[in-house]
Coordinates of C-alpha atoms in Angstrom, one line a residue:
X1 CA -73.1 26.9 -67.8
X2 CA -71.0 23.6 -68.1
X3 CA -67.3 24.0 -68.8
X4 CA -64.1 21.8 -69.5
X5 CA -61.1 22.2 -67.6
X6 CA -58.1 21.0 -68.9
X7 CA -55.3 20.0 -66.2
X8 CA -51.6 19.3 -67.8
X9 CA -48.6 18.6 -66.1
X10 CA -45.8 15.5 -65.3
X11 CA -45.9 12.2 -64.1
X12 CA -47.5 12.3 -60.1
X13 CA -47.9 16.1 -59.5
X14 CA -51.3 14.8 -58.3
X15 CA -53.4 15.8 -61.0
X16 CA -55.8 12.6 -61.8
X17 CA -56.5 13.3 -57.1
X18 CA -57.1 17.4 -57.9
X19 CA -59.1 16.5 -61.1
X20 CA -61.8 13.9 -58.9
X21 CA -61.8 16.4 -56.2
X22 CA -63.0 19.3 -58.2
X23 CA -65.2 16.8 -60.7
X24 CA -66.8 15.9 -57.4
X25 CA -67.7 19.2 -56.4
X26 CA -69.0 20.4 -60.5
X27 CA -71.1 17.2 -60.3
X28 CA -68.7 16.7 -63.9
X29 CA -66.9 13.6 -65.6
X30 CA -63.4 12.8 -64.6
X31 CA -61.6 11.7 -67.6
X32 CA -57.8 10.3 -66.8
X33 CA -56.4 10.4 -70.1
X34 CA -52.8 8.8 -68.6
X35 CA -55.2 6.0 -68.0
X36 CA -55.5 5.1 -71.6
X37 CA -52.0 5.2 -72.3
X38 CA -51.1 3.2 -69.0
X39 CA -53.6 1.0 -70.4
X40 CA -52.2 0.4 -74.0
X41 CA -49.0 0.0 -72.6
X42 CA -50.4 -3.0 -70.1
X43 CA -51.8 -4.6 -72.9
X44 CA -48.8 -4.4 -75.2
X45 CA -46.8 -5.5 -72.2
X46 CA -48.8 -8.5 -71.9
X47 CA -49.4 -9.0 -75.8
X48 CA -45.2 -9.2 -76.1
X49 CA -45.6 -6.2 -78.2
X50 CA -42.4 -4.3 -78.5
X51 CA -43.0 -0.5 -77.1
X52 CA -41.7 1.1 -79.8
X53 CA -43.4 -0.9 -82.7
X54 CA -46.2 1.9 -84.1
X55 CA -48.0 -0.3 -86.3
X56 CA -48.5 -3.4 -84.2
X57 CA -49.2 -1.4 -80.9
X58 CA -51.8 0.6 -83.1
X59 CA -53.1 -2.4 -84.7
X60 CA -53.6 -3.9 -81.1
X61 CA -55.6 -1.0 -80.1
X62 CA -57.9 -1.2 -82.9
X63 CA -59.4 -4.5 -80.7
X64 CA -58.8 -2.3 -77.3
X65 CA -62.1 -1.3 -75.5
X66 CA -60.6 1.4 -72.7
X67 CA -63.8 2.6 -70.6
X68 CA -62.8 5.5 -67.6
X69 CA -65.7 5.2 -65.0
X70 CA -66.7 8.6 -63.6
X71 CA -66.2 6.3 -60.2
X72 CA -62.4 6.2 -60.5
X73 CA -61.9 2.3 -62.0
X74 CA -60.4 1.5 -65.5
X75 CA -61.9 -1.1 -67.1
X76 CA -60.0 -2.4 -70.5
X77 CA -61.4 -5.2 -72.4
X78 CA -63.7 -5.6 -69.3
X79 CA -61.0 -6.1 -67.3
X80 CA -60.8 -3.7 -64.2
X81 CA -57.0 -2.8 -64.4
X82 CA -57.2 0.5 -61.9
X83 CA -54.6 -1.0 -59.8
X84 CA -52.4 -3.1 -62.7
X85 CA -51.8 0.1 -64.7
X86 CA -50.6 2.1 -61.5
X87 CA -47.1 0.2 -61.1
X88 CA -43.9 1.9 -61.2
X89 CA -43.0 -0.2 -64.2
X90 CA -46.1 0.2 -66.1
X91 CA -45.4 4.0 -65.9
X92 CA -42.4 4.4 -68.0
X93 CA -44.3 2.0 -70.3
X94 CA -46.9 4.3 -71.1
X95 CA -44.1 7.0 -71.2
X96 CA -42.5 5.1 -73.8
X97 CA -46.0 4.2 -75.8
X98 CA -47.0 7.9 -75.5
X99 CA -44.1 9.0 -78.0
X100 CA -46.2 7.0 -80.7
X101 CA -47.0 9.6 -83.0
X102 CA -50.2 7.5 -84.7
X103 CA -50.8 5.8 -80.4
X104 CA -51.6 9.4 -79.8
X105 CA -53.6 10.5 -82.7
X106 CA -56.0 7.6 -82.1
X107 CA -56.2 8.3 -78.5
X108 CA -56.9 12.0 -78.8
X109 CA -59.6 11.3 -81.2
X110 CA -61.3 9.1 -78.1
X111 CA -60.5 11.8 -75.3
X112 CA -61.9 14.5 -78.0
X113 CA -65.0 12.5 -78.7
X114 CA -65.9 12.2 -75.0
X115 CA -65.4 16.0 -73.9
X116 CA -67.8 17.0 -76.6
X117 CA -70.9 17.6 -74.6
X118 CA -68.8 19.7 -71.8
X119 CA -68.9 19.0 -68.1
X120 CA -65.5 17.9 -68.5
X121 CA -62.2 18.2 -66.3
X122 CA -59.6 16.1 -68.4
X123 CA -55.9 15.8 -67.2
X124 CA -52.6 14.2 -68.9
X125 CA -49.8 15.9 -70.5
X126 CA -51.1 17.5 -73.6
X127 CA -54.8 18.4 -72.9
X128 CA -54.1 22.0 -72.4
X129 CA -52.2 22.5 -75.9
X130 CA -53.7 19.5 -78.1
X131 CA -56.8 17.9 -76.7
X132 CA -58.9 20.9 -75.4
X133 CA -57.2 23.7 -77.2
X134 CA -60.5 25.5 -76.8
X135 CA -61.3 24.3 -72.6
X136 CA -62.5 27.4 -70.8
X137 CA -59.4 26.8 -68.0
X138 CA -56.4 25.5 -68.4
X139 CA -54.0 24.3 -65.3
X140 CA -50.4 23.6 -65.5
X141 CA -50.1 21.5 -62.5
X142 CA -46.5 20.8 -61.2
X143 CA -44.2 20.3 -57.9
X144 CA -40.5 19.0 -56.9
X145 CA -40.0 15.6 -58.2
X146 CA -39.1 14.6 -54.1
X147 CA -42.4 15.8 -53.5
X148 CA -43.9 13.8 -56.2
X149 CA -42.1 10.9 -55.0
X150 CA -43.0 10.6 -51.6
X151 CA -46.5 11.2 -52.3
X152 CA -46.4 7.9 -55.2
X153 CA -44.7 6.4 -52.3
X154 CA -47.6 6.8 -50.1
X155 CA -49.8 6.1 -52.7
X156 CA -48.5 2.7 -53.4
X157 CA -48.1 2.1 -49.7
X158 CA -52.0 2.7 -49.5
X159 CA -53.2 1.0 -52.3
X160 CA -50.7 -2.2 -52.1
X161 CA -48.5 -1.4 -54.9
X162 CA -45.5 -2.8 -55.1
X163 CA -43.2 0.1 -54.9
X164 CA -39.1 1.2 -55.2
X165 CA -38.2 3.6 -52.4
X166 CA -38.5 7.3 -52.5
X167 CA -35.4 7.9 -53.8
X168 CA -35.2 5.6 -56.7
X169 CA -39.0 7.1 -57.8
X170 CA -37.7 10.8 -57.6
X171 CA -34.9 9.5 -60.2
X172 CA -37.8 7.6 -62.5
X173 CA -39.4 10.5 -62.2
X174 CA -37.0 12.8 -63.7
X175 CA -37.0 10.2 -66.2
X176 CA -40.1 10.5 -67.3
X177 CA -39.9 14.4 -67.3
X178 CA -37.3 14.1 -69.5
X179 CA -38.8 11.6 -71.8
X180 CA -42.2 13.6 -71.3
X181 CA -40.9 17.0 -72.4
X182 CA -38.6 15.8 -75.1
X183 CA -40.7 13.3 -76.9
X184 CA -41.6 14.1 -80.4
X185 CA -45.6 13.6 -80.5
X186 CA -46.7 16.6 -78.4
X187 CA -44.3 16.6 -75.6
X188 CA -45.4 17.9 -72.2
X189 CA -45.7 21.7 -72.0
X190 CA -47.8 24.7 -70.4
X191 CA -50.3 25.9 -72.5
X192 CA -49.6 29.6 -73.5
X193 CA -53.1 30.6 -71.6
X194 CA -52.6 27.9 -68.9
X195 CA -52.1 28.9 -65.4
X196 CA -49.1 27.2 -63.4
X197 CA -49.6 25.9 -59.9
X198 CA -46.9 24.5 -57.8
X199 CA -48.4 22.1 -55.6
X200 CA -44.9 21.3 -53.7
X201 CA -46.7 22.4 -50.4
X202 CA -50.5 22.9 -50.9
X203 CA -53.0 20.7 -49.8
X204 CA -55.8 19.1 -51.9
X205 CA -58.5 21.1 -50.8
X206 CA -56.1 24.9 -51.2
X207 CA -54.7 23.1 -54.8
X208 CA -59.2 22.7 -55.5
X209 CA -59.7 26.2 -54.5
X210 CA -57.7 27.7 -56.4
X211 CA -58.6 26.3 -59.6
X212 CA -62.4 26.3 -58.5
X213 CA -61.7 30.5 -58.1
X214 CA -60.2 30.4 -61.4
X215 CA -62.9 28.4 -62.8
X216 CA -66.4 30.3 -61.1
X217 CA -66.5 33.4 -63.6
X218 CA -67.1 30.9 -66.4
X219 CA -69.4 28.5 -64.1
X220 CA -71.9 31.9 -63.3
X221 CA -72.2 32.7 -66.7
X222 CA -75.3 32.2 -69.0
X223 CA -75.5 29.6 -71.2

């Protein structure tokens, strides 16, 4: 039977790489709900939208077409934008558009709509405890924010990203831990039925396995 898996945790403890790894494997949809946030902040950037104006950044999504390809690319407004949202920048913008209580409502209602069907593995920051409430697994993904560093580094080496050394990512991102985990509108936090997994010093393929091992009683069952 098909399944949704529901992967939470902060900013770059690899989550969006584990979650295309293991959709891969299922044959399921990857759905990068960061994306959409990264995405509305973009566009408010670029719309001279203040961050922390509700009504107008809500308004503005109303007109926002935000389509996740099971590929990997972004597309907004028809716009490919997988590489534009990724800056270091544009992720303390989505940090700051994701305490919008009404920015997340309308965005949950999307991420809901599409896991319907199941054959879903869904990460962000609130999957686990507002999105999927009812997913069959639930990971709480984490690791040092050096480690996480170093590995956006690489990232934005790899990818051409303009990027700030290790050391001053580490710092934005115990930033946006902070600003994750004491936001108002359902701040980051493990699910009570989540299982924790410190990826610090795991691989891809051991961080896979172990969820896929969590994940196979469910995946044998009868539908």
């Amino acid at each position: 039977m098909k399944i949704n898996i529901a992967i939470d945790g902060p900013s770059a403890a690899g989550k969006s790489t584990i979650a295309k790894k293991l959709a891969e494997k299922l044959g399921y949809v990857h759905l990068d709900t960061g994306a959409m946030y990264r995405c509305t902040a973009l566009k408010a950037v670029r719309s001279g939208i203040a961050l922390d104006d509700e009504a107008s950044v809500c308004a503005m999504l109303e007109d926002t077409d935000i389509r996740l390809l099971s590929t990997g690319e972004v597309f907004m407004d028809g716009e490919d934008v997988s590489q534009a949202i990724r800056t270091d920048e544009n992720s303390l913008a989505a940090s700051a558009v994701s305490k919008l209580p009404k920015v997340r409502e309308e965005l949950v209602r999307r991420q809901q709509k599409m896991a319907e069907e199941k054959g879903y593995i869904m990460d962000g920051r609130d999957i686990g405890t507002v999105v999927l409430k009812d997913a069959e697994v639930k990971i709480f993904m984490t690791a040092s924010p050096e480690a996480r560093a170093e590995r956006r580094y690489k990232q934005n080496i790899e990818k051409g990203i303009p990027t700030s050394d290790i050391a001053t990512i580490a710092e934005e991102i115990r930033q946006r831990d902070y600003e994750d985990t004491h936001r108002a509108a359902s701040p980051l936090k493990k699910a009570d039925d989540a299982t924790e997994i410190d990826t610090s010093y795991m691989t891809i393929e051991e961080v896979c396995s172990a969820i896929y091992a969590l994940a196979e009683p469910f995946l044998n069952r009868e539908a």
